[in-house]
Tab-separated table of C-alpha atoms in Angstrom:
chain	number	residue	atom	x	y	z
A	8	MET	CA	0.000	0.000	0.000
A	9	ASN	CA	1.403	3.317	-1.071
A	10	GLY	CA	-0.239	6.244	0.680
A	11	LYS	CA	-0.958	7.945	3.969
A	12	ILE	CA	-4.093	7.023	5.949
A	13	GLU	CA	-5.513	9.571	8.376
A	14	ARG	CA	-8.719	10.413	10.205
A	15	VAL	CA	-10.360	13.644	9.083
A	16	GLU	CA	-13.522	15.631	9.668
A	17	GLY	CA	-15.879	14.950	6.773
A	18	ALA	CA	-17.020	18.567	6.727
A	19	ALA	CA	-13.419	19.682	6.126
A	20	LEU	CA	-13.040	17.662	2.920
A	21	ASP	CA	-13.215	19.221	-0.524
A	22	VAL	CA	-16.516	17.863	-1.890
A	23	ASP	CA	-15.278	17.917	-5.497
A	24	GLU	CA	-12.204	15.906	-4.545
A	25	VAL	CA	-14.344	13.298	-2.782
A	26	LEU	CA	-16.829	13.180	-5.664
A	27	ALA	CA	-13.947	12.448	-8.045
A	28	VAL	CA	-12.984	9.404	-5.938
A	29	TYR	CA	-16.594	8.162	-5.858
A	30	ARG	CA	-16.904	8.527	-9.633
A	31	SER	CA	-13.580	6.839	-10.331
A	32	SER	CA	-14.207	3.988	-7.888
A	33	GLY	CA	-17.602	3.096	-9.316
A	34	LEU	CA	-19.357	3.799	-6.008
A	35	GLY	CA	-20.894	6.902	-7.539
A	36	GLU	CA	-23.302	4.625	-9.404
A	37	ARG	CA	-24.962	3.791	-6.071
A	38	ARG	CA	-24.692	7.124	-4.241
A	39	PRO	CA	-26.439	10.476	-4.808
A	40	ILE	CA	-23.426	12.172	-6.395
A	41	GLY	CA	-25.689	14.346	-8.541
A	42	ASP	CA	-27.276	15.932	-5.449
A	43	ARG	CA	-24.439	18.075	-4.098
A	44	GLY	CA	-26.355	19.196	-0.996
A	45	ARG	CA	-27.231	15.656	0.025
A	46	PHE	CA	-23.715	14.407	-0.694
A	47	THR	CA	-22.198	17.255	1.328
A	48	ALA	CA	-24.510	16.339	4.235
A	49	MET	CA	-23.330	12.714	3.966
A	50	LEU	CA	-19.749	13.871	4.509
A	51	ARG	CA	-20.601	16.416	7.200
A	52	ASN	CA	-22.661	14.007	9.287
A	53	ALA	CA	-20.339	11.010	9.216
A	54	ASN	CA	-18.555	10.872	12.563
A	55	LEU	CA	-15.680	8.634	11.468
A	56	VAL	CA	-13.981	9.399	8.168
A	57	MET	CA	-10.661	7.914	7.128
A	58	VAL	CA	-8.878	8.970	3.948
A	59	CYS	CA	-5.873	7.839	1.968
A	60	ARG	CA	-3.707	10.304	0.091
A	61	THR	CA	-0.788	9.644	-2.215
A	62	ASP	CA	1.341	12.673	-3.001
A	63	SER	CA	-1.454	14.847	-1.500
A	64	GLU	CA	-4.053	13.407	-3.944
A	65	LEU	CA	-7.150	11.887	-2.337
A	66	VAL	CA	-7.334	8.287	-3.587
A	67	GLY	CA	-9.485	6.544	-0.963
A	68	ILE	CA	-12.129	7.197	1.657
A	69	ALA	CA	-13.997	5.224	4.305
A	70	ARG	CA	-17.101	7.055	5.555
A	71	CYS	CA	-18.650	5.694	8.759
A	72	VAL	CA	-21.138	6.276	11.537
A	73	SER	CA	-19.947	4.808	14.826
A	74	ASP	CA	-20.748	4.753	18.526
A	75	PHE	CA	-17.087	3.680	19.012
A	76	SER	CA	-18.189	0.942	21.382
A	77	TYR	CA	-20.611	-1.569	19.889
A	78	THR	CA	-21.143	-0.878	16.189
A	79	THR	CA	-19.494	0.997	13.360
A	80	TYR	CA	-21.528	1.220	10.179
A	81	LEU	CA	-19.124	1.464	7.256
A	82	SER	CA	-21.350	3.462	4.934
A	83	ASP	CA	-18.897	3.843	2.068
A	84	ILE	CA	-15.486	2.651	1.091
A	85	ALA	CA	-14.197	4.037	-2.185
A	86	VAL	CA	-10.792	3.759	-3.826
A	87	SER	CA	-9.974	5.479	-7.123
A	88	ALA	CA	-9.791	3.028	-10.027
A	89	GLY	CA	-6.072	3.527	-10.600
A	90	HIS	CA	-5.319	2.600	-6.976
A	91	GLN	CA	-7.622	-0.389	-6.551
A	92	ARG	CA	-6.096	-3.770	-5.720
A	93	SER	CA	-3.149	-2.047	-4.032
A	94	GLY	CA	-4.213	-2.607	-0.411
A	95	ILE	CA	-5.736	0.828	0.175
A	96	GLY	CA	-9.262	-0.492	0.819
A	97	ARG	CA	-8.004	-2.979	3.355
A	98	ALA	CA	-5.783	-0.338	4.993
A	99	LEU	CA	-8.785	1.983	5.315
A	100	ILE	CA	-10.828	-0.791	6.956
A	101	ASP	CA	-7.928	-1.568	9.309
A	102	ALA	CA	-7.734	2.131	10.231
A	103	VAL	CA	-11.481	2.167	10.973
A	104	ARG	CA	-11.014	-0.887	13.208
A	105	LEU	CA	-8.231	0.872	15.136
A	106	GLU	CA	-10.452	3.896	15.795
A	107	ALA	CA	-13.173	1.700	17.336
A	108	PRO	CA	-11.440	-1.556	18.310
A	109	THR	CA	-14.333	-3.026	20.346
A	110	ALA	CA	-17.037	-2.196	17.797
A	111	LYS	CA	-18.173	-4.628	15.148
A	112	ILE	CA	-18.164	-3.271	11.599
A	113	VAL	CA	-21.358	-3.573	9.585
A	114	LEU	CA	-21.545	-2.796	5.877
A	115	LEU	CA	-23.714	-3.358	2.833
A	116	SER	CA	-21.558	-4.682	0.023
A	117	ALA	CA	-21.704	-3.585	-3.580
A	118	PRO	CA	-22.705	-6.594	-5.687
A	119	ALA	CA	-19.258	-6.735	-7.316
A	120	ALA	CA	-17.513	-6.842	-3.920
A	121	THR	CA	-19.391	-9.693	-2.236
A	122	GLU	CA	-16.451	-12.057	-2.710
A	123	TYR	CA	-13.908	-9.544	-1.351
A	124	TYR	CA	-15.192	-9.075	2.196
A	125	PRO	CA	-15.045	-12.734	3.315
A	126	HIS	CA	-11.454	-12.773	2.047
A	127	ILE	CA	-10.491	-10.110	4.627
A	128	GLY	CA	-12.379	-11.579	7.582
A	129	PHE	CA	-15.992	-10.402	7.275
A	130	THR	CA	-18.835	-12.885	7.662
A	131	ARG	CA	-22.148	-12.816	5.801
A	132	HIS	CA	-25.190	-11.734	7.806
A	133	ASP	CA	-28.473	-12.848	6.292
A	134	SER	CA	-30.888	-10.919	8.493
A	135	ALA	CA	-30.163	-7.345	7.430
A	136	TRP	CA	-33.100	-5.199	6.395
A	137	VAL	CA	-33.204	-1.983	4.394
A	138	TRP	CA	-35.962	0.626	4.210
A	139	ASN	CA	-35.554	2.892	1.195
A	140	PRO	CA	-37.502	6.171	1.383
């Protein structure tokens, strides 16, 4: 993995820079990247945000909501296409785990990533429910 991982305040991030990562990663297909106000609120209201930068360029982000004790919901993990398969995604997840070491991590996987998460230690949970407004 080539890059620096750090915790940041979501509200302090440059929205255009983050949007570029979401578009490049493919995650933008499943997030409201066309609604700038909603996307900005997503960043502002996440209470655990980890980023990866290489040569000051944002190349990865993990956006979470956590109580830092029992559960961390990993809302988004996005790595720019040119940096995928380099260990950045796993390093971001490891950094999230270090911030809340006693909390379990819960996430909804993109269809293309369902085989990835068991490979790094996640287990399938078949009783999740989603309510879409």
